[in-house]
Amino acid sequence: MFNVEGKIGGDSMLSPRGVEYARQLPGLIHEHLAGQHLTVWTSTMRRTIQTGQELDYPKLQWKALDELDSGVCDGMTYEEIEEKYPEDFANRDEDKFNYRYRGGESYRDVVLRLEPVIMELERQENILIIGHQAILRCIYAYFLNFKHEDLPYIQIPLHTIIQLTPRAYGCDEKRLKVDIQAVDTHRPKPPKAASQPSKDSSKILLSTTTGMLGASGEIIAPMSPILPLSPQLPPNNRSRDSSSKPNNLSNSLSVTKEGIADLAMANLDLGPSAVVGDDAVVPRV
Protein backbone atom coordinates (compact mmCIF):
# COMPACT_ATOMS: atom_id res chain seq x y z
CA MET A 1 0.00 0.00 0.00
CA PHE A 2 3.02 2.34 0.45
CA ASN A 3 3.25 3.00 -3.31
CA VAL A 4 -0.33 4.14 -3.45
CA GLU A 5 0.39 6.56 -0.58
CA GLY A 6 3.60 7.84 -2.18
CA LYS A 7 5.78 6.38 0.59
CA ILE A 8 9.03 4.48 0.14
CA GLY A 9 10.17 1.25 1.75
CA GLY A 10 8.05 -0.65 4.24
CA ASP A 11 6.85 -4.24 4.23
CA SER A 12 3.20 -3.68 3.42
CA MET A 13 0.73 -6.05 1.82
CA LEU A 14 -0.54 -5.49 -1.72
CA SER A 15 -3.02 -2.79 -2.58
CA PRO A 16 -6.38 -3.88 -4.05
CA ARG A 17 -4.95 -3.31 -7.54
CA GLY A 18 -1.89 -5.34 -6.62
CA VAL A 19 -4.14 -8.18 -5.45
CA GLU A 20 -5.99 -8.05 -8.78
CA TYR A 21 -2.69 -8.16 -10.66
CA ALA A 22 -1.61 -11.20 -8.64
CA ARG A 23 -4.94 -12.84 -9.50
CA GLN A 24 -4.48 -12.25 -13.24
CA LEU A 25 -0.76 -13.08 -13.36
CA PRO A 26 -1.19 -16.89 -13.73
CA GLY A 27 -3.45 -16.38 -16.76
CA LEU A 28 -0.98 -13.98 -18.37
CA ILE A 29 1.84 -16.47 -17.92
CA HIS A 30 -0.27 -19.37 -19.20
CA GLU A 31 -1.23 -17.38 -22.30
CA HIS A 32 2.25 -16.23 -23.27
CA LEU A 33 4.71 -18.54 -21.51
CA ALA A 34 2.83 -21.85 -21.57
CA GLY A 35 5.04 -24.92 -21.65
CA GLN A 36 8.00 -23.26 -19.97
CA HIS A 37 9.18 -24.83 -16.74
CA LEU A 38 9.46 -21.72 -14.59
CA THR A 39 10.97 -21.22 -11.16
CA VAL A 40 9.66 -18.20 -9.25
CA TRP A 41 12.08 -16.07 -7.23
CA THR A 42 10.75 -13.52 -4.75
CA SER A 43 12.19 -11.39 -1.99
CA THR A 44 11.39 -12.16 1.65
CA MET A 45 8.99 -9.21 1.78
CA ARG A 46 5.27 -9.84 2.02
CA ARG A 47 4.14 -8.08 -1.14
CA THR A 48 6.34 -10.13 -3.49
CA ILE A 49 5.36 -13.38 -1.79
CA GLN A 50 1.69 -12.38 -1.99
CA THR A 51 2.04 -11.51 -5.69
CA GLY A 52 3.29 -15.00 -6.49
CA GLN A 53 1.02 -17.04 -4.25
CA GLU A 54 -1.36 -18.00 -7.10
CA LEU A 55 1.48 -19.28 -9.30
CA ASP A 56 1.78 -23.06 -9.43
CA TYR A 57 5.55 -23.20 -9.85
CA PRO A 58 8.48 -23.95 -7.53
CA LYS A 59 9.31 -20.86 -5.48
CA LEU A 60 12.48 -19.58 -3.84
CA GLN A 61 12.81 -16.60 -1.50
CA TRP A 62 16.00 -14.51 -1.64
CA LYS A 63 16.89 -12.05 1.11
CA ALA A 64 19.20 -10.44 -1.46
CA LEU A 65 16.11 -9.52 -3.53
CA ASP A 66 14.63 -7.36 -0.74
CA GLU A 67 14.01 -3.74 -1.67
CA LEU A 68 16.69 -1.07 -1.24
CA ASP A 69 16.87 -0.17 2.46
CA SER A 70 15.86 3.48 2.85
CA GLY A 71 17.04 3.65 6.47
CA VAL A 72 15.59 6.51 8.53
CA CYS A 73 13.53 7.55 5.51
CA ASP A 74 11.58 4.30 5.47
CA GLY A 75 7.86 5.02 5.36
CA MET A 76 8.31 8.66 4.32
CA THR A 77 7.23 10.43 1.14
CA TYR A 78 9.81 12.26 -0.99
CA GLU A 79 8.20 15.54 0.08
CA GLU A 80 8.72 14.62 3.74
CA ILE A 81 12.33 13.63 3.08
CA GLU A 82 13.02 16.93 1.31
CA GLU A 83 11.56 18.84 4.26
CA LYS A 84 13.27 16.88 7.05
CA TYR A 85 16.59 16.06 5.34
CA PRO A 86 17.07 18.75 2.66
CA GLU A 87 20.83 18.17 2.33
CA ASP A 88 20.37 14.43 1.90
CA PHE A 89 17.60 15.00 -0.62
CA ALA A 90 19.89 17.26 -2.66
CA ASN A 91 22.81 14.82 -2.43
CA ARG A 92 20.62 11.99 -3.69
CA ASP A 93 19.46 14.06 -6.66
CA GLU A 94 23.09 14.90 -7.44
CA ASP A 95 24.31 11.28 -7.46
CA LYS A 96 21.49 8.80 -6.97
CA PHE A 97 23.62 5.74 -7.74
CA ASN A 98 26.13 6.39 -4.95
CA TYR A 99 23.91 8.17 -2.42
CA ARG A 100 23.30 6.06 0.71
CA TYR A 101 20.28 6.66 2.93
CA ARG A 102 21.10 7.34 6.59
CA GLY A 103 21.14 3.90 8.17
CA GLY A 104 20.26 2.35 4.81
CA GLU A 105 21.68 1.52 1.39
CA SER A 106 22.70 3.01 -1.93
CA TYR A 107 22.13 1.56 -5.38
CA ARG A 108 25.82 0.66 -5.34
CA ASP A 109 25.24 -1.37 -2.16
CA VAL A 110 22.30 -3.14 -3.79
CA VAL A 111 24.39 -4.07 -6.83
CA LEU A 112 26.93 -5.67 -4.49
CA ARG A 113 24.38 -7.79 -2.68
CA LEU A 114 22.78 -8.83 -5.98
CA GLU A 115 26.06 -10.29 -7.27
CA PRO A 116 25.27 -13.89 -6.15
CA VAL A 117 21.73 -13.57 -7.53
CA ILE A 118 23.01 -12.46 -10.93
CA MET A 119 25.64 -15.17 -11.00
CA GLU A 120 22.95 -17.77 -10.27
CA LEU A 121 20.69 -16.27 -12.95
CA GLU A 122 23.46 -16.83 -15.49
CA ARG A 123 23.37 -20.55 -14.64
CA GLN A 124 19.61 -21.07 -14.48
CA GLU A 125 16.83 -21.51 -17.03
CA ASN A 126 13.45 -19.75 -17.18
CA ILE A 127 13.34 -17.75 -13.97
CA LEU A 128 10.42 -15.48 -13.04
CA ILE A 129 11.53 -12.76 -10.61
CA ILE A 130 8.83 -10.97 -8.65
CA GLY A 131 10.71 -8.01 -7.30
CA HIS A 132 10.91 -4.39 -6.21
CA GLN A 133 11.65 -1.33 -8.29
CA ALA A 134 15.30 -0.74 -7.29
CA ILE A 135 16.09 -4.45 -7.49
CA LEU A 136 14.55 -4.85 -10.91
CA ARG A 137 16.35 -1.76 -12.14
CA CYS A 138 19.69 -3.31 -11.20
CA ILE A 139 18.90 -6.65 -12.84
CA TYR A 140 17.46 -5.01 -15.94
CA ALA A 141 20.50 -2.73 -16.23
CA TYR A 142 22.82 -5.72 -16.00
CA PHE A 143 21.21 -7.56 -18.90
CA LEU A 144 20.44 -4.48 -21.02
CA ASN A 145 23.86 -2.87 -20.54
CA PHE A 146 22.90 0.44 -18.89
CA LYS A 147 25.50 2.84 -17.52
CA HIS A 148 25.57 3.09 -13.73
CA GLU A 149 24.55 6.75 -13.69
CA ASP A 150 21.39 5.90 -15.66
CA LEU A 151 20.48 2.79 -13.68
CA PRO A 152 18.48 4.54 -10.90
CA TYR A 153 16.23 6.23 -13.45
CA ILE A 154 15.14 3.18 -15.45
CA GLN A 155 11.36 3.07 -15.69
CA ILE A 156 9.99 -0.24 -14.46
CA PRO A 157 6.27 -0.39 -15.25
CA LEU A 158 3.73 -1.92 -12.90
CA HIS A 159 1.41 -4.74 -13.90
CA THR A 160 3.86 -5.81 -16.56
CA ILE A 161 6.03 -8.86 -17.25
CA ILE A 162 9.36 -8.05 -18.87
CA GLN A 163 10.66 -11.14 -20.63
CA LEU A 164 14.39 -11.09 -21.37
CA THR A 165 15.93 -13.80 -23.54
CA PRO A 166 19.76 -13.77 -23.60
CA ARG A 167 21.42 -13.94 -27.01
CA ALA A 168 25.08 -14.03 -28.00
CA TYR A 169 25.36 -10.23 -27.93
CA GLY A 170 22.59 -8.86 -25.75
CA CYS A 171 18.97 -9.76 -24.94
CA ASP A 172 15.65 -9.93 -26.72
CA GLU A 173 12.95 -8.11 -24.75
CA LYS A 174 9.20 -8.64 -24.71
CA ARG A 175 6.67 -6.92 -22.42
CA LEU A 176 3.36 -8.45 -21.35
CA LYS A 177 1.01 -6.06 -19.58
CA VAL A 178 -2.18 -6.48 -17.58
CA ASP A 179 -4.67 -3.66 -18.09
CA ILE A 180 -4.91 -2.51 -14.47
CA GLN A 181 -4.55 1.12 -13.44
CA ALA A 182 -1.29 1.76 -11.58
CA VAL A 183 0.38 4.63 -9.78
CA ASP A 184 3.51 6.16 -11.28
CA THR A 185 6.25 6.82 -8.73
CA HIS A 186 9.01 7.41 -11.27
CA ARG A 187 11.15 10.51 -10.67
CA PRO A 188 13.08 11.61 -13.79
CA LYS A 189 16.79 12.31 -13.68
CA PRO A 190 17.41 15.89 -12.44
CA PRO A 191 19.22 18.17 -14.94
CA LYS A 192 22.27 18.53 -12.65
CA ALA A 193 22.56 14.86 -11.69
CA ALA A 194 26.11 13.46 -11.69
CA SER A 195 27.33 11.98 -14.95
CA GLN A 196 30.58 10.02 -14.70
CA PRO A 197 31.08 7.87 -17.83
CA SER A 198 32.85 4.59 -17.21
CA LYS A 199 36.08 3.81 -19.02
CA ASP A 200 34.30 1.20 -21.14
CA SER A 201 30.99 2.63 -22.28
CA SER A 202 29.81 -0.82 -23.34
CA LYS A 203 29.53 -1.89 -19.72
CA ILE A 204 28.08 -0.61 -16.49
CA LEU A 205 31.23 -0.57 -14.41
CA LEU A 206 30.59 -0.22 -10.72
CA SER A 207 34.14 0.73 -9.83
CA THR A 208 34.04 4.44 -10.61
CA THR A 209 33.77 5.57 -6.99
CA THR A 210 37.02 5.23 -5.07
CA GLY A 211 35.71 4.62 -1.57
CA MET A 212 32.96 3.54 0.78
CA LEU A 213 30.25 6.17 1.09
CA GLY A 214 28.89 7.73 4.26
CA ALA A 215 25.28 8.55 5.08
CA SER A 216 25.29 11.66 2.92
CA GLY A 217 27.32 10.23 0.05
CA GLU A 218 30.81 11.26 1.17
CA ILE A 219 33.77 8.91 0.59
CA ILE A 220 34.93 7.54 3.95
CA ALA A 221 37.10 4.53 3.10
CA PRO A 222 38.90 3.03 0.07
CA MET A 223 36.97 0.48 -1.92
CA SER A 224 38.03 -2.20 -4.35
CA PRO A 225 36.39 -2.52 -7.78
CA ILE A 226 32.95 -4.11 -7.79
CA LEU A 227 31.14 -6.49 -10.06
CA PRO A 228 30.91 -5.05 -13.57
CA LEU A 229 27.22 -4.60 -14.31
CA SER A 230 27.32 -6.05 -17.80
CA PRO A 231 25.33 -8.77 -19.53
CA GLN A 232 28.47 -10.21 -21.10
CA LEU A 233 29.65 -13.59 -19.91
CA PRO A 234 33.34 -14.50 -20.10
CA PRO A 235 34.51 -15.12 -23.69
CA ASN A 236 34.48 -18.88 -23.28
CA ASN A 237 30.76 -18.73 -22.45
CA ARG A 238 29.14 -16.11 -24.68
CA SER A 239 31.51 -15.39 -27.51
CA ARG A 240 30.73 -18.70 -29.18
CA ASP A 241 28.40 -18.94 -32.15
CA SER A 242 24.81 -19.16 -30.93
CA SER A 243 24.40 -22.56 -32.55
CA SER A 244 26.89 -24.05 -30.10
CA LYS A 245 24.75 -23.15 -27.07
CA PRO A 246 21.14 -23.76 -28.11
CA ASN A 247 19.92 -24.44 -24.59
CA ASN A 248 21.38 -21.56 -22.59
CA LEU A 249 20.83 -18.91 -25.24
CA SER A 250 17.16 -19.83 -25.54
CA ASN A 251 16.51 -19.47 -21.82
CA SER A 252 14.22 -16.70 -20.71
CA LEU A 253 14.27 -14.43 -17.69
CA SER A 254 10.99 -12.85 -16.72
CA VAL A 255 10.74 -10.06 -14.24
CA THR A 256 7.73 -8.50 -12.56
CA LYS A 257 7.16 -6.00 -9.78
CA GLU A 258 5.39 -7.02 -6.65
CA GLY A 259 1.70 -5.76 -7.03
CA ILE A 260 3.45 -3.43 -7.27
CA ALA A 261 3.92 -7.01 -8.58
CA ASP A 262 4.88 -6.63 -12.18
CA LEU A 263 8.26 -7.91 -13.22
CA ALA A 264 9.38 -11.93 -15.38
CA MET A 265 10.80 -9.42 -14.13
CA ALA A 266 7.55 -8.30 -12.44
CA ASN A 267 6.78 -5.14 -10.44
CA LEU A 268 4.63 -4.89 -7.31
CA ASP A 269 1.45 -2.87 -6.64
CA LEU A 270 1.62 -2.03 -3.09
CA GLY A 271 0.90 -3.50 -5.63
CA PRO A 272 4.43 -4.75 -7.83
CA SER A 273 5.88 -5.52 -11.45
CA ALA A 274 7.56 -8.65 -12.97
CA VAL A 275 10.09 -7.97 -15.47
CA VAL A 276 6.79 -7.78 -15.17
CA GLY A 277 5.67 -4.62 -13.25
CA ASP A 278 2.82 -3.58 -10.86
CA ASP A 279 1.65 -0.94 -8.33
CA ALA A 280 4.49 -1.25 -5.96
CA VAL A 281 6.72 0.03 -8.64
CA VAL A 282 9.92 -4.32 -10.93
CA PRO A 283 10.26 -4.88 -11.77
CA ARG A 284 11.52 -4.10 -12.92
CA VAL A 285 12.67 2.02 -6.70
XYZ file of C-alpha atoms in Angstrom:
285
model
C 0.000 0.000 0.000
C 3.016 2.342 0.445
C 3.254 2.998 -3.311
C -0.327 4.139 -3.452
C 0.393 6.559 -0.578
C 3.598 7.841 -2.180
C 5.776 6.377 0.592
C 9.032 4.485 0.141
C 10.170 1.249 1.752
C 8.052 -0.647 4.235
C 6.847 -4.238 4.227
C 3.198 -3.683 3.422
C 0.732 -6.048 1.823
C -0.540 -5.495 -1.719
C -3.017 -2.793 -2.578
C -6.376 -3.884 -4.048
C -4.953 -3.314 -7.540
C -1.891 -5.343 -6.622
C -4.137 -8.178 -5.450
C -5.989 -8.048 -8.780
C -2.687 -8.156 -10.663
C -1.608 -11.197 -8.643
C -4.935 -12.841 -9.496
C -4.476 -12.249 -13.236
C -0.759 -13.079 -13.358
C -1.192 -16.892 -13.733
C -3.446 -16.382 -16.760
C -0.976 -13.980 -18.367
C 1.843 -16.471 -17.921
C -0.269 -19.373 -19.201
C -1.235 -17.379 -22.295
C 2.245 -16.229 -23.269
C 4.713 -18.542 -21.509
C 2.830 -21.846 -21.573
C 5.036 -24.919 -21.648
C 8.005 -23.262 -19.970
C 9.184 -24.825 -16.737
C 9.462 -21.719 -14.587
C 10.969 -21.222 -11.160
C 9.658 -18.195 -9.254
C 12.077 -16.074 -7.230
C 10.747 -13.524 -4.746
C 12.188 -11.392 -1.990
C 11.391 -12.163 1.650
C 8.988 -9.207 1.783
C 5.268 -9.843 2.019
C 4.139 -8.084 -1.144
C 6.336 -10.132 -3.490
C 5.357 -13.378 -1.790
C 1.687 -12.380 -1.985
C 2.041 -11.513 -5.685
C 3.293 -15.003 -6.489
C 1.021 -17.038 -4.248
C -1.358 -18.003 -7.098
C 1.477 -19.281 -9.296
C 1.784 -23.063 -9.428
C 5.554 -23.196 -9.853
C 8.478 -23.954 -7.526
C 9.311 -20.856 -5.481
C 12.483 -19.584 -3.845
C 12.811 -16.602 -1.501
C 16.002 -14.514 -1.642
C 16.894 -12.053 1.107
C 19.196 -10.440 -1.462
C 16.106 -9.519 -3.534
C 14.630 -7.363 -0.745
C 14.011 -3.737 -1.673
C 16.693 -1.075 -1.244
C 16.867 -0.168 2.460
C 15.860 3.481 2.846
C 17.043 3.654 6.468
C 15.595 6.511 8.527
C 13.526 7.554 5.505
C 11.577 4.298 5.465
C 7.858 5.018 5.357
C 8.306 8.662 4.320
C 7.228 10.434 1.141
C 9.806 12.261 -0.989
C 8.204 15.544 0.079
C 8.721 14.616 3.743
C 12.334 13.625 3.076
C 13.024 16.928 1.306
C 11.561 18.844 4.256
C 13.265 16.876 7.049
C 16.586 16.060 5.340
C 17.073 18.753 2.664
C 20.833 18.166 2.334
C 20.371 14.427 1.898
C 17.604 15.003 -0.619
C 19.887 17.262 -2.664
C 22.809 14.817 -2.430
C 20.620 11.992 -3.692
C 19.462 14.057 -6.658
C 23.090 14.895 -7.437
C 24.314 11.279 -7.464
C 21.490 8.799 -6.973
C 23.620 5.737 -7.736
C 26.134 6.393 -4.951
C 23.910 8.166 -2.417
C 23.298 6.065 0.709
C 20.277 6.665 2.925
C 21.103 7.337 6.590
C 21.136 3.897 8.168
C 20.263 2.354 4.805
C 21.685 1.517 1.394
C 22.701 3.014 -1.928
C 22.133 1.559 -5.378
C 25.819 0.662 -5.339
C 25.242 -1.370 -2.163
C 22.302 -3.135 -3.789
C 24.385 -4.073 -6.830
C 26.932 -5.666 -4.495
C 24.376 -7.794 -2.683
C 22.785 -8.829 -5.983
C 26.058 -10.293 -7.268
C 25.275 -13.888 -6.153
C 21.734 -13.571 -7.531
C 23.007 -12.455 -10.932
C 25.643 -15.170 -11.004
C 22.954 -17.765 -10.269
C 20.693 -16.268 -12.947
C 23.463 -16.834 -15.487
C 23.374 -20.551 -14.643
C 19.611 -21.074 -14.484
C 16.831 -21.505 -17.034
C 13.446 -19.750 -17.184
C 13.337 -17.748 -13.965
C 10.416 -15.477 -13.039
C 11.529 -12.762 -10.614
C 8.830 -10.967 -8.649
C 10.714 -8.008 -7.304
C 10.913 -4.395 -6.215
C 11.654 -1.335 -8.286
C 15.298 -0.742 -7.295
C 16.094 -4.446 -7.489
C 14.550 -4.853 -10.908
C 16.352 -1.760 -12.138
C 19.692 -3.306 -11.197
C 18.898 -6.648 -12.838
C 17.457 -5.014 -15.938
C 20.501 -2.727 -16.228
C 22.817 -5.720 -16.005
C 21.212 -7.557 -18.903
C 20.444 -4.479 -21.025
C 23.858 -2.869 -20.541
C 22.899 0.439 -18.895
C 25.502 2.835 -17.518
C 25.571 3.085 -13.725
C 24.548 6.750 -13.691
C 21.392 5.904 -15.663
C 20.475 2.786 -13.684
C 18.476 4.543 -10.898
C 16.225 6.230 -13.454
C 15.141 3.183 -15.452
C 11.362 3.073 -15.694
C 9.987 -0.238 -14.463
C 6.271 -0.394 -15.248
C 3.733 -1.919 -12.896
C 1.411 -4.735 -13.897
C 3.863 -5.810 -16.565
C 6.029 -8.856 -17.254
C 9.355 -8.048 -18.868
C 10.664 -11.142 -20.627
C 14.393 -11.090 -21.367
C 15.935 -13.804 -23.540
C 19.764 -13.774 -23.600
C 21.419 -13.945 -27.007
C 25.076 -14.030 -28.003
C 25.356 -10.228 -27.929
C 22.585 -8.865 -25.750
C 18.971 -9.759 -24.942
C 15.655 -9.930 -26.721
C 12.954 -8.114 -24.754
C 9.199 -8.636 -24.711
C 6.672 -6.918 -22.423
C 3.363 -8.446 -21.349
C 1.007 -6.062 -19.579
C -2.183 -6.480 -17.576
C -4.668 -3.660 -18.087
C -4.915 -2.507 -14.475
C -4.546 1.116 -13.436
C -1.291 1.764 -11.578
C 0.380 4.627 -9.778
C 3.506 6.160 -11.278
C 6.255 6.819 -8.727
C 9.006 7.412 -11.274
C 11.153 10.510 -10.673
C 13.083 11.607 -13.790
C 16.788 12.312 -13.682
C 17.414 15.894 -12.444
C 19.221 18.174 -14.938
C 22.274 18.526 -12.652
C 22.565 14.855 -11.686
C 26.109 13.462 -11.693
C 27.327 11.980 -14.951
C 30.580 10.021 -14.698
C 31.085 7.869 -17.826
C 32.851 4.586 -17.212
C 36.080 3.810 -19.024
C 34.301 1.205 -21.139
C 30.987 2.633 -22.279
C 29.812 -0.817 -23.344
C 29.526 -1.890 -19.717
C 28.077 -0.611 -16.485
C 31.231 -0.572 -14.408
C 30.588 -0.223 -10.717
C 34.139 0.728 -9.825
C 34.036 4.445 -10.615
C 33.771 5.569 -6.988
C 37.019 5.235 -5.074
C 35.714 4.622 -1.570
C 32.961 3.537 0.778
C 30.253 6.168 1.088
C 28.895 7.727 4.264
C 25.284 8.551 5.079
C 25.289 11.656 2.916
C 27.321 10.226 0.052
C 30.813 11.260 1.170
C 33.773 8.905 0.590
C 34.926 7.542 3.952
C 37.104 4.526 3.103
C 38.895 3.032 0.067
C 36.971 0.483 -1.916
C 38.032 -2.200 -4.351
C 36.389 -2.518 -7.784
C 32.951 -4.111 -7.793
C 31.135 -6.490 -10.063
C 30.910 -5.047 -13.567
C 27.219 -4.598 -14.312
C 27.315 -6.052 -17.796
C 25.331 -8.773 -19.535
C 28.466 -10.211 -21.097
C 29.646 -13.593 -19.910
C 33.342 -14.496 -20.096
C 34.505 -15.123 -23.689
C 34.482 -18.879 -23.276
C 30.757 -18.733 -22.453
C 29.144 -16.111 -24.685
C 31.512 -15.394 -27.514
C 30.729 -18.703 -29.181
C 28.399 -18.944 -32.145
C 24.807 -19.159 -30.934
C 24.404 -22.560 -32.555
C 26.894 -24.050 -30.104
C 24.746 -23.145 -27.066
C 21.138 -23.755 -28.107
C 19.916 -24.444 -24.588
C 21.384 -21.562 -22.591
C 20.825 -18.911 -25.237
C 17.165 -19.830 -25.540
C 16.506 -19.466 -21.824
C 14.222 -16.696 -20.712
C 14.271 -14.427 -17.690
C 10.990 -12.849 -16.718
C 10.743 -10.056 -14.239
C 7.729 -8.502 -12.556
C 7.161 -6.002 -9.776
C 5.395 -7.017 -6.648
C 1.700 -5.756 -7.032
C 3.447 -3.434 -7.271
C 3.919 -7.008 -8.578
C 4.882 -6.634 -12.181
C 8.260 -7.913 -13.215
C 9.379 -11.931 -15.377
C 10.800 -9.425 -14.134
C 7.551 -8.299 -12.439
C 6.783 -5.143 -10.441
C 4.628 -4.890 -7.308
C 1.446 -2.874 -6.641
C 1.624 -2.026 -3.087
C 0.902 -3.504 -5.627
C 4.428 -4.751 -7.830
C 5.878 -5.525 -11.450
C 7.558 -8.651 -12.972
C 10.092 -7.967 -15.473
C 6.791 -7.780 -15.172
C 5.673 -4.619 -13.254
C 2.818 -3.582 -10.859
C 1.646 -0.942 -8.334
C 4.493 -1.251 -5.957
C 6.723 0.030 -8.636
C 9.918 -4.322 -10.931
C 10.264 -4.885 -11.775
C 11.525 -4.096 -12.924
C 12.674 2.020 -6.703
